mmCIF file of C-alpha atoms and ligand atoms in Angstrom:
data_model
loop_
_atom_site.group_PDB
_atom_site.id
_atom_site.type_symbol
_atom_site.label_atom_id
_atom_site.label_comp_id
_atom_site.label_asym_id
_atom_site.label_seq_id
_atom_site.Cartn_x
_atom_site.Cartn_y
_atom_site.Cartn_z
ATOM 1 C CA MET A 477 16.748 -26.368 -2.720
ATOM 2 C CA ILE A 478 13.980 -23.907 -3.513
ATOM 3 C CA GLN A 479 12.057 -22.377 -0.662
ATOM 4 C CA GLU A 480 8.712 -20.622 -1.187
ATOM 5 C CA TYR A 481 7.130 -18.051 1.076
ATOM 6 C CA LEU A 482 3.971 -16.007 1.131
ATOM 7 C CA LEU A 483 4.982 -12.478 2.017
ATOM 8 C CA LYS A 484 2.321 -10.079 3.196
ATOM 9 C CA VAL A 485 2.645 -6.315 3.441
ATOM 10 C CA LYS A 486 0.400 -5.399 6.334
ATOM 11 C CA VAL A 487 -0.344 -1.691 6.539
ATOM 12 C CA LYS A 488 -0.865 -0.114 9.945
ATOM 13 C CA ASN A 489 -2.551 3.091 8.848
ATOM 14 C CA THR A 490 -4.042 4.864 5.854
ATOM 15 C CA PRO A 491 -2.055 7.612 4.096
ATOM 16 C CA TYR A 492 -2.334 11.200 5.237
ATOM 17 C CA LEU A 493 -3.551 13.759 2.748
ATOM 18 C CA LYS A 494 -1.185 16.496 1.690
ATOM 19 C CA LYS A 495 -3.626 19.335 1.985
ATOM 20 C CA GLN A 496 -3.576 22.741 3.568
ATOM 21 C CA CYS A 497 -6.023 23.380 6.385
ATOM 22 C CA ASN A 498 -7.850 26.665 5.881
ATOM 23 C CA ARG A 499 -8.195 27.121 9.634
ATOM 24 C CA CYS A 500 -4.689 26.483 10.991
ATOM 25 C CA HIS A 501 -2.591 26.212 7.786
ATOM 26 C CA ASN A 502 -1.228 22.821 8.795
ATOM 27 C CA THR A 503 -0.667 20.679 5.681
ATOM 28 C CA SER A 504 -1.795 17.179 6.575
ATOM 29 C CA PHE A 505 -5.077 15.428 7.221
ATOM 30 C CA TYR A 506 -5.761 11.924 8.507
ATOM 31 C CA CYS A 507 -8.599 9.632 7.500
ATOM 32 C CA SER A 508 -11.276 9.250 10.203
ATOM 33 C CA ASP A 509 -12.479 5.911 8.736
ATOM 34 C CA ARG A 510 -16.000 7.359 8.741
ATOM 35 C CA PHE A 511 -18.361 8.165 5.908
ATOM 36 C CA ARG A 512 -20.869 10.923 5.513
ATOM 37 C CA ILE A 513 -23.935 10.041 3.498
ATOM 38 C CA ASN A 514 -26.592 12.217 1.957
ATOM 39 C CA ALA A 515 -29.284 9.922 0.628
ATOM 40 C CA GLN A 516 -32.338 11.244 -1.098
ATOM 41 C CA LYS A 517 -34.882 9.473 -3.221
ATOM 42 C CA LYS A 518 -33.183 10.163 -6.520
ATOM 43 C CA SER A 519 -29.608 10.817 -5.583
ATOM 44 C CA ILE A 520 -26.941 9.619 -3.168
ATOM 45 C CA ASP A 521 -23.722 11.330 -2.167
ATOM 46 C CA VAL A 522 -21.050 9.696 -0.054
ATOM 47 C CA TRP A 523 -17.914 11.279 1.373
ATOM 48 C CA LEU A 524 -14.978 9.926 3.338
ATOM 49 C CA ILE A 525 -14.237 12.191 6.288
ATOM 50 C CA TYR A 526 -10.712 13.439 6.972
ATOM 51 C CA ASN A 527 -9.538 15.619 9.846
ATOM 52 C CA CYS A 528 -6.686 18.093 10.128
ATOM 53 C CA ASN A 529 -3.785 16.552 12.050
ATOM 54 C CA LYS A 530 -3.408 19.696 14.136
ATOM 55 C CA CYS A 531 -6.800 21.342 14.731
ATOM 56 C CA ASP A 532 -9.128 18.476 13.735
ATOM 57 C CA LYS A 533 -11.087 20.510 11.226
ATOM 58 C CA SER A 534 -12.882 18.111 8.926
ATOM 59 C CA TYR A 535 -12.625 17.740 5.185
ATOM 60 C CA ASN A 536 -14.921 15.506 3.142
ATOM 61 C CA ALA A 537 -13.460 13.680 0.168
ATOM 62 C CA THR A 538 -16.032 12.734 -2.456
ATOM 63 C CA ILE A 539 -16.516 8.989 -2.870
ATOM 64 C CA ILE A 540 -19.803 8.948 -4.741
ATOM 65 C CA SER A 541 -21.424 11.996 -6.225
ATOM 66 C CA ARG A 542 -25.086 12.238 -7.205
ATOM 67 C CA SER A 543 -25.412 8.575 -7.936
ATOM 68 C CA LYS A 544 -28.758 6.989 -8.610
ATOM 69 C CA PRO A 545 -29.626 4.834 -5.568
ATOM 70 C CA GLU A 546 -30.139 1.733 -7.718
ATOM 71 C CA LEU A 547 -26.501 1.905 -8.814
ATOM 72 C CA ILE A 548 -25.268 1.285 -5.271
ATOM 73 C CA THR A 549 -25.640 -2.243 -3.948
ATOM 74 C CA ASN A 550 -27.325 -2.767 -0.590
ATOM 75 C CA ASP A 551 -24.127 -4.312 0.723
ATOM 76 C CA LEU A 552 -22.054 -1.288 -0.180
ATOM 77 C CA PHE A 553 -24.661 1.074 1.213
ATOM 78 C CA ASP A 554 -24.627 -0.857 4.510
ATOM 79 C CA GLN A 555 -20.832 -0.642 4.590
ATOM 80 C CA PHE A 556 -21.071 3.139 4.266
ATOM 81 C CA LEU A 557 -23.736 3.293 7.000
ATOM 82 C CA GLU A 558 -21.715 1.120 9.356
ATOM 83 C CA ASN A 559 -18.422 2.926 8.646
ATOM 84 C CA ASP A 560 -16.980 -0.412 7.631
ATOM 85 C CA ILE A 561 -13.236 -0.088 8.121
ATOM 86 C CA ASP A 562 -12.176 -2.290 5.187
ATOM 87 C CA THR A 563 -14.329 -0.196 2.878
ATOM 88 C CA ALA A 564 -12.956 3.050 4.313
ATOM 89 C CA TRP A 565 -9.381 1.839 3.845
ATOM 90 C CA ARG A 566 -10.074 0.712 0.285
ATOM 91 C CA TYR A 567 -11.115 4.271 -0.593
ATOM 92 C CA ALA A 568 -8.391 5.856 1.534
ATOM 93 C CA PHE A 569 -5.781 4.126 -0.667
ATOM 94 C CA SER A 570 -7.651 4.611 -3.944
ATOM 95 C CA LYS A 571 -5.729 6.570 -6.556
ATOM 96 C CA GLU A 572 -8.997 7.126 -8.364
ATOM 97 C CA ILE A 573 -10.452 8.896 -5.330
ATOM 98 C CA ALA A 574 -7.316 11.041 -5.095
ATOM 99 C CA LYS A 575 -7.763 11.971 -8.731
ATOM 100 C CA ILE A 576 -11.465 12.782 -8.464
ATOM 101 C CA ASN A 577 -10.791 15.086 -5.507
ATOM 102 C CA SER A 578 -7.496 16.492 -6.853
ATOM 103 C CA LEU A 579 -5.805 15.223 -3.712
ATOM 104 C CA GLU A 580 -2.328 13.994 -3.043
ATOM 105 C CA PHE A 581 -1.821 11.100 -0.670
ATOM 106 C CA ASP A 582 1.270 11.197 1.508
ATOM 107 C CA PHE A 583 2.296 7.570 0.999
ATOM 108 C CA GLY A 584 5.387 8.169 3.112
ATOM 109 C CA SER A 585 3.079 8.370 6.143
ATOM 110 C CA VAL A 586 1.980 4.749 5.753
ATOM 111 C CA GLU A 587 3.591 2.413 8.255
ATOM 112 C CA TYR A 588 3.679 -1.281 7.569
ATOM 113 C CA ASP A 589 4.949 -4.648 8.696
ATOM 114 C CA ILE A 590 6.280 -7.386 6.477
ATOM 115 C CA VAL A 591 4.675 -10.624 7.573
ATOM 116 C CA TYR A 592 5.702 -14.067 6.435
ATOM 117 C CA GLN A 593 6.273 -17.471 7.872
ATOM 118 C CA GLY A 594 9.695 -18.901 8.284
ATOM 119 C CA GLU A 595 13.157 -17.857 9.237
ATOM 120 C CA SER A 596 14.272 -14.243 9.377
ATOM 121 C CA PHE A 597 15.339 -12.789 6.056
ATOM 122 C CA ALA A 598 18.840 -12.195 7.357
ATOM 123 C CA THR A 599 19.413 -15.918 7.920
ATOM 124 C CA LEU A 600 17.706 -16.971 4.708
ATOM 125 C CA THR A 601 20.725 -16.151 2.590
ATOM 126 C CA SER A 602 23.130 -17.945 4.907
ATOM 127 C CA ASN A 603 21.371 -21.306 4.891
ATOM 128 C CA GLN A 604 21.300 -24.064 2.310
ATOM 129 C CA HIS A 605 18.548 -22.711 0.034
ATOM 130 C CA ASP A 606 19.622 -22.075 -3.549
ATOM 131 C CA LYS A 607 16.632 -19.997 -4.440
ATOM 132 C CA LEU A 608 13.954 -18.123 -2.494
ATOM 133 C CA ILE A 609 10.551 -17.433 -3.963
ATOM 134 C CA PHE A 610 8.180 -14.900 -2.461
ATOM 135 C CA LYS A 611 4.558 -14.617 -3.471
ATOM 136 C CA ILE A 612 3.402 -11.120 -2.587
ATOM 137 C CA ASN A 613 0.201 -10.266 -0.803
ATOM 138 C CA TYR A 614 -0.147 -6.480 -0.998
ATOM 139 C CA PRO A 615 -3.794 -5.509 -0.723
ATOM 140 C CA PHE A 616 -3.240 -1.759 -0.268
ATOM 141 C CA ASP A 617 -0.991 -0.080 -2.825
ATOM 142 C CA PHE A 618 1.099 2.825 -1.542
ATOM 143 C CA ASN A 619 3.850 2.987 -4.193
ATOM 144 C CA LEU A 620 6.219 0.765 -2.254
ATOM 145 C CA LYS A 621 9.379 -0.098 -4.171
ATOM 146 C CA ILE A 622 10.408 -3.739 -4.315
ATOM 147 C CA SER A 623 14.064 -2.837 -3.761
ATOM 148 C CA ARG A 624 13.108 -1.041 -0.540
ATOM 149 C CA ILE A 625 11.496 -4.138 0.939
ATOM 150 C CA ILE A 626 14.394 -6.376 -0.030
ATOM 151 C CA ARG A 627 16.939 -3.899 1.308
ATOM 152 C CA GLY A 628 15.082 -3.417 4.563
ATOM 153 C CA GLU A 629 14.382 -7.060 5.268
ATOM 154 C CA PHE A 630 17.763 -8.488 4.276
ATOM 155 C CA GLY A 631 19.721 -5.561 5.701
ATOM 156 C CA PHE A 632 21.477 -4.750 2.397
ATOM 157 C CA SER A 633 23.050 -1.301 2.005
ATOM 158 C CA SER A 634 22.010 0.829 -0.929
ATOM 159 C CA ASN A 635 25.308 0.043 -2.705
ATOM 160 C CA GLN A 636 24.770 -3.682 -2.178
ATOM 161 C CA MET A 637 21.270 -3.346 -3.597
ATOM 162 C CA VAL A 638 22.616 -1.614 -6.710
ATOM 163 C CA LEU A 639 25.092 -4.470 -7.140
ATOM 164 C CA LEU A 640 22.371 -7.113 -6.735
ATOM 165 C CA ILE A 641 20.306 -5.385 -9.404
ATOM 166 C CA GLU A 642 23.318 -5.139 -11.745
ATOM 167 C CA GLU A 643 24.178 -8.784 -11.189
ATOM 168 C CA LYS A 644 20.570 -9.767 -12.004
ATOM 169 C CA VAL A 645 20.074 -12.015 -8.990
ATOM 170 C CA ILE A 646 16.516 -10.875 -8.289
ATOM 171 C CA SER A 647 13.666 -11.409 -10.692
ATOM 172 C CA VAL A 648 10.071 -10.285 -10.601
ATOM 173 C CA ASP A 649 7.460 -12.172 -12.583
ATOM 174 C CA SER A 650 10.305 -13.769 -14.575
ATOM 175 C CA ARG A 651 12.166 -10.592 -15.542
ATOM 176 C CA PHE A 652 15.086 -8.995 -13.739
ATOM 177 C CA LEU A 653 14.351 -6.446 -11.034
ATOM 178 C CA GLN A 654 14.866 -2.783 -11.905
ATOM 179 C CA LYS A 655 15.531 -0.191 -9.226
ATOM 180 C CA LYS A 656 12.316 1.684 -9.966
ATOM 181 C CA ASP A 657 10.019 -1.383 -9.871
ATOM 182 C CA LYS A 658 7.027 -0.983 -7.585
ATOM 183 C CA LEU A 659 5.355 -3.731 -5.668
ATOM 184 C CA ARG A 660 2.061 -5.171 -6.910
ATOM 185 C CA ASP A 661 -0.326 -7.627 -5.349
ATOM 186 C CA GLY A 662 0.263 -11.186 -6.550
ATOM 187 C CA LEU A 663 3.832 -10.618 -7.790
ATOM 188 C CA ILE A 664 6.316 -13.458 -7.622
ATOM 189 C CA ILE A 665 9.803 -12.420 -6.558
ATOM 190 C CA GLU A 666 12.701 -14.827 -6.999
ATOM 191 C CA ILE A 667 16.036 -14.393 -5.293
ATOM 192 C CA ASP A 668 18.944 -16.480 -6.488
ATOM 193 C CA VAL A 669 20.784 -17.123 -3.230
ATOM 194 C CA LEU A 670 23.428 -19.291 -4.846
ATOM 195 C CA GLN A 671 24.365 -16.448 -7.160
ATOM 196 C CA ILE A 672 24.399 -13.944 -4.265
ATOM 197 C CA LYS A 673 26.880 -16.126 -2.425
ATOM 198 C CA GLY A 674 29.111 -16.052 -5.501
ATOM 199 C CA ILE A 675 29.358 -12.248 -5.637
ATOM 200 C CA SER A 676 32.761 -11.625 -4.103
ATOM 201 C CA ASN A 677 32.556 -7.874 -3.553
ATOM 202 C CA LEU A 678 29.103 -7.853 -1.920
HETATM 203 ZN ZN1 ZN B 1097 -6.106 22.625 10.920
#
């Protein structure tokens, strides 16, 4: 029997910035989820505001620099004005924004929950399903490894995970999982439970 699940990675916070504060020398900043806008007739600048985790000193990361007003849609402009949280988070996870500002995100600071309907992962492998299929919903990318999710949710040790990869029981978009594979939105992960049950030294 094949069982399909929609698996959502729900982030709880945006990544910290790895950046030294020039006031207190602390090295991390958090996103305030607020924008700063400088709108003039011919040019618009938008920044996302960060604050030092220790002394709260602010740092503005460039989102839009000297753009012509007509290039920004009214909707987007309203989202900046209203400090729309979805918009702020989209930029706070954007690798392009990190690049533009020569910033490094601390993806290790992102906490998340794995949300899906159905039985707990731990019991999934002990029931009668032959194969489990997970469709991944992962709207905010923070370099999460697929093997880390599977390990964490099924309770496999790192040695067991290595064995599962060697035995080719997990596939991602129809090719076998590699240890380094990162999660992407929309991926399909297949776990061959029948084959897992047949691995004697697991
Ligand atoms: Zn500081």
